[in-house]
Amino acid sequence: VDPEGSVSIIDLRHGVANLTQADVRTASFAKFNGRSIDPLIRIFGPNATVSQDLEPEYIAVSDDSRIAWVTLQENNALAIIDIANANVMSLRALGLKDHSQPGNGLDASDKDDAINIANWPVYGMYMPDAIAAFTIRGQQFLITANEGDARDYDGYAEEERVKDLELDPTAFPNADALQENEAIGRLTVTTAQGDTDGDGDFDALWAFGGRSFSIWTRQGKLVFDSGDQLEQITATVLPDDFNSTNDENDSFDNRSDNKGPEPEGVVVGVVNGRTYAFIGLERIGGIMVYDVTTPSNPQFVEYINTRDFSGDAEAGTAGDLGPEGLTFVSASDSPTGQPLLIVGYEVSGSVAIFSIEN
């Protein structure tokens, strides 16, 4: 049985020790059952209602604490919640990223022994994990880490490799070449979408995650997407370890067929009057730093990776592996007087504290 997704709002005014069930209100998605919703919101679980199918993941809250934005990762959507009334006001489809367009390339093969970031006839579902809110000149924006996630459990699995699908000959006249391992044959895509005319073959290919971060308006309209920058940067900085997985060194190209670097966490902070985003890459590791003071045109600042690719992950000598949660501490709240970034690494079981000094 798939339980209904929901968001709880807990009143802490009387202190944690005095909490009762009366302090908990639940924003339910049940009102969307039976309603017509955007077809790009993925509702596809076997025999599931809309409220059962929606899967809340991360939450960001507006400056005035009136609105919460909740990522619905597997559904590739965003929920907008009225906090005071514990009411889900709307669901917003996040849409698709066209990997055939310049600047939106991806490395789709883990079997070519090479870095090959290229354009392919594939759509990426953003499917964000973490989300954060920030304000620029009085206007609120959202930023998401577009990790991607598939459904795979007893009785249902949506993932399949492109080489194992029947591709529509009109949509993919070069299907044989595309389905080679060195092309996109190894790429994992969903079987829940893509057969647009219902004839049993695939007219479009939808891959998991955007391999990027995105900036959105508070209404969920796309302002900026980093395209293939995260893969391009890691390819330049760590060419021998490109698209490595997070629990094994000597794993070059291991994740190219499945979500790449997997941007997982994101936080935003202000340093010396500039607004910066810090994006954690779950697989290859490390933190991407971008100046997002101009939300429509973020600028790459640096890539910090405290992983030791010469070490042994199982022996605990490979440094920090698998960044998961990130917290920014402003200079005014910092015990050192300097802004701090605190990162928890789920694979290595470590915590790193970075001092931001300039």
Tab-separated table of C-alpha atoms in Angstrom:
chain	number	residue	atom	x	y	z
A	1	VAL	CA	0.000	0.000	0.000
A	2	ASP	CA	1.334	3.421	-0.965
A	3	PRO	CA	0.485	5.880	1.846
A	4	GLU	CA	-0.615	9.401	1.005
A	5	GLY	CA	2.046	12.065	0.792
A	6	SER	CA	1.575	15.056	3.081
A	7	VAL	CA	3.363	17.943	4.786
A	8	SER	CA	3.114	18.524	8.534
A	9	ILE	CA	3.245	21.987	10.101
A	10	ILE	CA	4.211	21.827	13.776
A	11	ASP	CA	3.631	24.725	16.176
A	12	LEU	CA	6.630	25.024	18.510
A	13	ARG	CA	5.549	28.104	20.438
A	14	HIS	CA	5.129	26.120	23.680
A	15	GLY	CA	8.453	24.312	23.366
A	16	VAL	CA	9.416	20.892	22.073
A	17	ALA	CA	8.946	19.239	25.477
A	18	ASN	CA	5.294	20.313	25.558
A	19	LEU	CA	4.283	19.215	22.072
A	20	THR	CA	0.946	17.475	21.637
A	21	GLN	CA	-0.919	16.238	18.599
A	22	ALA	CA	-2.975	19.438	18.739
A	23	ASP	CA	0.170	21.338	17.721
A	24	VAL	CA	0.406	19.413	14.446
A	25	ARG	CA	-1.531	20.316	11.320
A	26	THR	CA	-1.264	18.454	8.049
A	27	ALA	CA	-1.385	19.862	4.549
A	28	SER	CA	-2.954	17.067	2.517
A	29	PHE	CA	-2.952	16.459	-1.223
A	30	ALA	CA	-6.286	14.597	-1.102
A	31	LYS	CA	-8.192	17.453	-2.731
A	32	PHE	CA	-6.304	16.776	-5.971
A	33	ASN	CA	-7.692	13.236	-6.224
A	34	GLY	CA	-9.967	13.035	-9.228
A	35	ARG	CA	-8.951	16.490	-10.463
A	36	SER	CA	-7.375	17.205	-13.805
A	37	ILE	CA	-3.746	18.201	-13.212
A	38	ASP	CA	-0.860	19.118	-15.504
A	39	PRO	CA	0.101	15.961	-17.441
A	40	LEU	CA	3.780	16.794	-16.908
A	41	ILE	CA	3.281	16.100	-13.190
A	42	ARG	CA	4.191	12.432	-13.060
A	43	ILE	CA	1.312	10.468	-11.539
A	44	PHE	CA	2.122	6.897	-12.444
A	45	GLY	CA	2.255	4.591	-9.417
A	46	PRO	CA	0.266	1.369	-9.895
A	47	ASN	CA	-3.368	2.006	-8.890
A	48	ALA	CA	-2.350	5.089	-6.880
A	49	THR	CA	-4.434	8.195	-6.313
A	50	VAL	CA	-2.805	11.587	-6.820
A	51	SER	CA	-2.309	12.042	-3.082
A	52	GLN	CA	-0.731	8.597	-2.781
A	53	ASP	CA	1.541	9.206	-5.740
A	54	LEU	CA	2.899	12.608	-4.676
A	55	GLU	CA	6.140	12.321	-2.702
A	56	PRO	CA	7.223	15.457	-0.769
A	57	GLU	CA	10.987	15.705	-0.411
A	58	TYR	CA	12.531	19.053	0.676
A	59	ILE	CA	10.995	22.332	1.844
A	60	ALA	CA	11.904	26.005	1.511
A	61	VAL	CA	10.045	28.791	3.325
A	62	SER	CA	9.437	32.389	2.266
A	63	ASP	CA	11.024	35.319	4.107
A	64	ASP	CA	7.704	36.168	5.749
A	65	SER	CA	7.026	32.519	6.709
A	66	ARG	CA	3.715	32.517	4.848
A	67	ILE	CA	4.560	30.212	1.944
A	68	ALA	CA	6.358	26.869	1.746
A	69	TRP	CA	7.663	25.367	-1.468
A	70	VAL	CA	7.980	21.594	-1.432
A	71	THR	CA	9.816	19.512	-4.001
A	72	LEU	CA	7.946	16.445	-5.227
A	73	GLN	CA	10.985	14.674	-6.587
A	74	GLU	CA	9.658	11.526	-8.235
A	75	ASN	CA	6.761	13.553	-9.646
A	76	ASN	CA	9.044	16.249	-11.143
A	77	ALA	CA	6.865	18.906	-9.572
A	78	LEU	CA	6.603	21.592	-6.908
A	79	ALA	CA	3.882	22.087	-4.304
A	80	ILE	CA	3.091	25.576	-3.007
A	81	ILE	CA	1.634	25.619	0.510
A	82	ASP	CA	-0.145	28.294	2.550
A	83	ILE	CA	1.489	27.708	5.944
A	84	ALA	CA	-1.052	29.556	8.103
A	85	ASN	CA	-3.912	27.467	6.758
A	86	ALA	CA	-1.966	24.242	6.141
A	87	ASN	CA	-3.332	24.274	2.607
A	88	VAL	CA	-1.702	23.086	-0.609
A	89	MET	CA	-2.575	25.959	-2.921
A	90	SER	CA	-1.177	24.553	-6.159
A	91	LEU	CA	0.976	21.960	-7.866
A	92	ARG	CA	3.456	23.106	-10.511
A	93	ALA	CA	5.036	20.846	-13.117
A	94	LEU	CA	8.734	21.610	-13.522
A	95	GLY	CA	8.859	20.485	-17.124
A	96	LEU	CA	11.649	18.927	-19.151
A	97	LYS	CA	15.198	19.825	-20.093
A	98	ASP	CA	16.148	19.264	-23.733
A	99	HIS	CA	19.554	17.574	-23.861
A	100	SER	CA	19.677	18.010	-27.638
A	101	GLN	CA	20.177	21.762	-27.250
A	102	PRO	CA	23.609	23.461	-27.092
A	103	GLY	CA	24.828	23.830	-23.518
A	104	ASN	CA	22.556	21.008	-22.305
A	105	GLY	CA	24.804	18.068	-23.118
A	106	LEU	CA	25.443	15.039	-20.939
A	107	ASP	CA	27.829	12.104	-20.805
A	108	ALA	CA	25.450	9.184	-21.291
A	109	SER	CA	27.780	6.167	-21.379
A	110	ASP	CA	29.761	4.402	-18.677
A	111	LYS	CA	31.283	1.997	-21.204
A	112	ASP	CA	33.215	4.265	-23.575
A	113	ASP	CA	36.203	4.882	-21.265
A	114	ALA	CA	36.059	8.575	-22.105
A	115	ILE	CA	34.603	11.927	-21.173
A	116	ASN	CA	31.998	12.588	-23.834
A	117	ILE	CA	29.623	15.394	-22.903
A	118	ALA	CA	27.435	15.699	-25.967
A	119	ASN	CA	23.951	16.554	-27.133
A	120	TRP	CA	21.527	13.663	-27.482
A	121	PRO	CA	17.802	13.331	-28.324
A	122	VAL	CA	16.883	12.916	-24.668
A	123	TYR	CA	14.776	14.940	-22.244
A	124	GLY	CA	15.843	15.320	-18.633
A	125	MET	CA	13.336	15.476	-15.804
A	126	TYR	CA	14.660	18.034	-13.305
A	127	MET	CA	13.379	16.008	-10.321
A	128	PRO	CA	14.980	18.210	-7.639
A	129	ASP	CA	15.955	16.933	-4.244
A	130	ALA	CA	16.904	19.947	-2.094
A	131	ILE	CA	15.419	23.419	-2.501
A	132	ALA	CA	16.264	26.803	-0.987
A	133	ALA	CA	14.689	30.259	-1.160
A	134	PHE	CA	16.534	33.565	-1.414
A	135	THR	CA	15.690	37.190	-2.035
A	136	ILE	CA	17.295	39.594	-4.497
A	137	ARG	CA	16.182	43.244	-4.507
A	138	GLY	CA	12.893	42.355	-2.833
A	139	GLN	CA	12.056	39.512	-5.204
A	140	GLN	CA	12.007	35.937	-3.942
A	141	PHE	CA	13.597	33.121	-5.947
A	142	LEU	CA	13.926	29.376	-5.525
A	143	ILE	CA	16.982	27.271	-6.267
A	144	THR	CA	16.921	23.502	-6.709
A	145	ALA	CA	19.514	20.726	-6.895
A	146	ASN	CA	18.285	18.538	-9.736
A	147	GLU	CA	19.379	15.088	-8.605
A	148	GLY	CA	16.713	12.824	-10.096
A	149	ASP	CA	15.217	9.675	-8.602
A	150	ALA	CA	13.407	6.638	-9.984
A	151	ARG	CA	10.800	4.355	-8.489
A	152	ASP	CA	12.053	0.846	-7.910
A	153	TYR	CA	10.365	-1.427	-5.391
A	154	ASP	CA	8.825	-4.891	-5.172
A	155	GLY	CA	6.214	-5.143	-7.890
A	156	TYR	CA	7.204	-2.042	-9.836
A	157	ALA	CA	10.297	-0.590	-11.495
A	158	GLU	CA	10.341	2.187	-14.071
A	159	GLU	CA	14.022	2.230	-15.065
A	160	GLU	CA	15.243	0.716	-18.307
A	161	ARG	CA	18.280	1.215	-20.495
A	162	VAL	CA	17.748	2.848	-23.876
A	163	LYS	CA	19.304	-0.138	-25.667
A	164	ASP	CA	16.546	-2.396	-24.307
A	165	LEU	CA	13.644	-0.265	-25.556
A	166	GLU	CA	11.831	-0.355	-28.863
A	167	LEU	CA	12.272	3.123	-30.333
A	168	ASP	CA	9.804	4.665	-32.746
A	169	PRO	CA	11.429	4.650	-36.207
A	170	THR	CA	10.040	8.049	-37.115
A	171	ALA	CA	11.176	9.758	-33.914
A	172	PHE	CA	14.516	7.926	-33.929
A	173	PRO	CA	15.509	7.073	-37.522
A	174	ASN	CA	19.058	6.344	-36.293
A	175	ALA	CA	17.932	4.089	-33.437
A	176	ASP	CA	20.560	1.405	-34.057
A	177	ALA	CA	23.395	3.900	-33.688
A	178	LEU	CA	21.824	5.578	-30.659
A	179	GLN	CA	21.386	2.257	-28.881
A	180	GLU	CA	25.079	1.406	-28.986
A	181	ASN	CA	26.736	1.310	-25.560
A	182	GLU	CA	29.090	4.109	-26.594
A	183	ALA	CA	26.146	6.366	-27.518
A	184	ILE	CA	23.072	6.412	-25.244
A	185	GLY	CA	22.340	2.691	-25.126
A	186	ARG	CA	23.445	2.471	-21.503
A	187	LEU	CA	21.505	5.536	-20.343
A	188	THR	CA	18.740	4.750	-17.844
A	189	VAL	CA	15.379	6.313	-18.676
A	190	THR	CA	11.806	5.934	-17.482
A	191	THR	CA	9.325	3.568	-19.062
A	192	ALA	CA	6.439	5.409	-17.387
A	193	GLN	CA	6.550	8.182	-19.989
A	194	GLY	CA	7.723	8.413	-23.577
A	195	ASP	CA	5.221	6.306	-25.507
A	196	THR	CA	3.232	9.369	-26.489
A	197	ASP	CA	0.899	7.665	-28.974
A	198	GLY	CA	0.331	4.465	-27.007
A	199	ASP	CA	1.514	2.097	-29.733
A	200	GLY	CA	4.071	0.272	-27.599
A	201	ASP	CA	7.283	1.916	-28.770
A	202	PHE	CA	9.000	5.003	-27.403
A	203	ASP	CA	8.588	8.333	-29.161
A	204	ALA	CA	10.605	10.272	-26.561
A	205	LEU	CA	13.219	9.416	-23.949
A	206	TRP	CA	13.004	10.896	-20.450
A	207	ALA	CA	16.093	10.580	-18.251
A	208	PHE	CA	16.288	11.058	-14.492
A	209	GLY	CA	17.526	14.385	-13.117
A	210	GLY	CA	18.858	17.507	-14.759
A	211	ARG	CA	22.531	17.059	-13.748
A	212	SER	CA	22.239	20.723	-12.859
A	213	PHE	CA	20.905	23.342	-10.503
A	214	SER	CA	18.036	25.623	-11.463
A	215	ILE	CA	16.666	28.964	-10.335
A	216	TRP	CA	12.897	29.528	-10.437
A	217	THR	CA	10.463	32.305	-9.652
A	218	ARG	CA	8.288	31.882	-6.571
A	219	GLN	CA	5.539	30.708	-8.948
A	220	GLY	CA	7.765	27.920	-10.305
A	221	LYS	CA	8.788	29.479	-13.625
A	222	LEU	CA	12.309	28.632	-14.788
A	223	VAL	CA	14.743	31.567	-14.644
A	224	PHE	CA	18.061	29.754	-15.121
A	225	ASP	CA	19.440	26.247	-15.474
A	226	SER	CA	23.131	25.425	-15.308
A	227	GLY	CA	22.889	23.132	-18.330
A	228	ASP	CA	25.921	20.862	-18.545
A	229	GLN	CA	28.190	23.134	-16.500
A	230	LEU	CA	28.515	20.765	-13.533
A	231	GLU	CA	29.780	17.925	-15.706
A	232	GLN	CA	31.986	20.283	-17.718
A	233	ILE	CA	33.599	21.679	-14.563
A	234	THR	CA	34.219	18.303	-12.937
A	235	ALA	CA	35.617	17.015	-16.234
A	236	THR	CA	38.133	19.869	-16.243
A	237	VAL	CA	39.077	19.757	-12.559
A	238	LEU	CA	39.038	15.968	-12.076
A	239	PRO	CA	39.486	14.424	-15.529
A	240	ASP	CA	40.805	11.114	-14.152
A	241	ASP	CA	37.856	10.727	-11.785
A	242	PHE	CA	35.012	12.171	-13.853
A	243	ASN	CA	31.560	10.880	-12.870
A	244	SER	CA	32.969	8.596	-10.179
A	245	THR	CA	30.619	6.992	-7.713
A	246	ASN	CA	30.798	7.919	-4.029
A	247	ASP	CA	31.854	4.690	-2.349
A	248	GLU	CA	34.593	3.490	-4.660
A	249	ASN	CA	37.710	5.176	-5.982
A	250	ASP	CA	39.049	4.190	-9.387
A	251	SER	CA	35.464	4.427	-10.673
A	252	PHE	CA	35.941	6.830	-13.609
A	253	ASP	CA	32.780	7.280	-15.731
A	254	ASN	CA	30.795	4.987	-13.423
A	255	ARG	CA	27.781	7.304	-13.108
A	256	SER	CA	27.585	8.666	-16.646
A	257	ASP	CA	24.740	6.316	-17.537
A	258	ASN	CA	22.728	7.246	-14.460
A	259	LYS	CA	22.328	10.869	-13.304
A	260	GLY	CA	26.009	11.843	-13.525
A	261	PRO	CA	27.310	13.865	-10.551
A	262	GLU	CA	23.862	13.934	-8.875
A	263	PRO	CA	23.512	17.430	-7.403
A	264	GLU	CA	21.750	16.670	-4.129
A	265	GLY	CA	21.915	19.526	-1.627
A	266	VAL	CA	21.801	23.298	-1.987
A	267	VAL	CA	21.926	26.280	0.359
A	268	VAL	CA	22.230	30.002	-0.235
A	269	GLY	CA	24.063	32.621	1.811
A	270	VAL	CA	25.177	36.237	1.648
A	271	VAL	CA	28.888	37.066	1.906
A	272	ASN	CA	30.102	40.667	1.693
A	273	GLY	CA	26.877	41.761	0.027
A	274	ARG	CA	26.936	39.037	-2.646
A	275	THR	CA	24.569	36.061	-2.713
A	276	TYR	CA	26.135	32.640	-3.212
A	277	ALA	CA	24.727	29.181	-3.832
A	278	PHE	CA	26.516	26.088	-2.564
A	279	ILE	CA	25.576	22.870	-4.372
A	280	GLY	CA	26.650	19.432	-3.110
A	281	LEU	CA	27.421	16.717	-5.676
A	282	GLU	CA	26.457	13.394	-4.142
A	283	ARG	CA	28.421	11.039	-6.379
A	284	ILE	CA	31.766	12.534	-7.401
A	285	GLY	CA	31.645	14.658	-4.269
A	286	GLY	CA	32.515	18.257	-3.584
A	287	ILE	CA	30.721	21.574	-3.454
A	288	MET	CA	30.043	23.878	-6.393
A	289	VAL	CA	29.991	27.576	-5.514
A	290	TYR	CA	28.107	30.056	-7.704
A	291	ASP	CA	27.441	33.761	-7.344
A	292	VAL	CA	23.668	34.046	-7.856
A	293	THR	CA	23.353	37.770	-7.125
A	294	THR	CA	21.962	38.061	-10.652
A	295	PRO	CA	19.564	35.091	-10.687
A	296	SER	CA	19.228	35.011	-14.459
A	297	ASN	CA	23.000	34.851	-14.934
A	298	PRO	CA	24.806	33.028	-12.103
A	299	GLN	CA	28.597	32.972	-12.231
A	300	PHE	CA	30.759	29.989	-11.320
A	301	VAL	CA	33.154	30.811	-8.472
A	302	GLU	CA	34.904	27.591	-7.460
A	303	TYR	CA	34.635	23.851	-6.977
A	304	ILE	CA	35.838	22.452	-3.650
A	305	ASN	CA	36.304	18.700	-3.252
A	306	THR	CA	37.816	17.274	-0.057
A	307	ARG	CA	37.633	13.701	-1.298
A	308	ASP	CA	40.947	11.815	-1.529
A	309	PHE	CA	40.868	9.791	-4.733
A	310	SER	CA	44.057	7.977	-3.728
A	311	GLY	CA	42.488	6.644	-0.535
A	312	ASP	CA	40.280	3.676	0.271
A	313	ALA	CA	36.605	4.399	0.948
A	314	GLU	CA	36.092	1.215	2.962
A	315	ALA	CA	39.191	1.912	5.056
A	316	GLY	CA	38.039	5.455	5.775
A	317	THR	CA	41.021	7.079	4.063
A	318	ALA	CA	39.211	8.589	1.075
A	319	GLY	CA	38.219	11.858	2.712
A	320	ASP	CA	34.706	13.269	2.553
A	321	LEU	CA	32.291	11.179	0.481
A	322	GLY	CA	28.678	11.781	-0.525
A	323	PRO	CA	27.679	15.310	0.536
A	324	GLU	CA	24.072	15.220	1.698
A	325	GLY	CA	23.026	18.094	3.980
A	326	LEU	CA	24.443	21.618	3.812
A	327	THR	CA	23.980	24.521	6.230
A	328	PHE	CA	25.178	28.097	5.760
A	329	VAL	CA	26.049	30.118	8.867
A	330	SER	CA	26.168	33.888	8.381
A	331	ALA	CA	29.030	35.936	9.783
A	332	SER	CA	26.701	37.465	12.380
A	333	ASP	CA	25.753	33.992	13.669
A	334	SER	CA	29.204	32.437	13.351
A	335	PRO	CA	31.362	31.734	16.431
A	336	THR	CA	34.418	32.719	14.388
A	337	GLY	CA	32.990	35.920	12.932
A	338	GLN	CA	33.407	34.442	9.435
A	339	PRO	CA	30.616	32.911	7.341
A	340	LEU	CA	30.672	29.118	7.512
A	341	LEU	CA	29.450	26.274	5.344
A	342	ILE	CA	28.767	23.023	7.224
A	343	VAL	CA	28.416	19.848	5.169
A	344	GLY	CA	27.387	16.348	6.244
A	345	TYR	CA	28.764	13.469	4.170
A	346	GLU	CA	26.595	10.355	4.294
A	347	VAL	CA	29.038	7.823	2.828
A	348	SER	CA	32.131	8.748	4.851
A	349	GLY	CA	30.098	9.648	7.937
A	350	SER	CA	32.030	12.889	8.261
A	351	VAL	CA	31.191	16.554	8.750
A	352	ALA	CA	33.256	19.346	7.221
A	353	ILE	CA	33.198	23.004	8.251
A	354	PHE	CA	34.396	25.488	5.647
A	355	SER	CA	35.295	29.053	6.614
A	356	ILE	CA	34.425	31.548	3.887
A	357	GLU	CA	37.057	34.234	4.237
A	358	ASN	CA	36.739	36.239	1.031
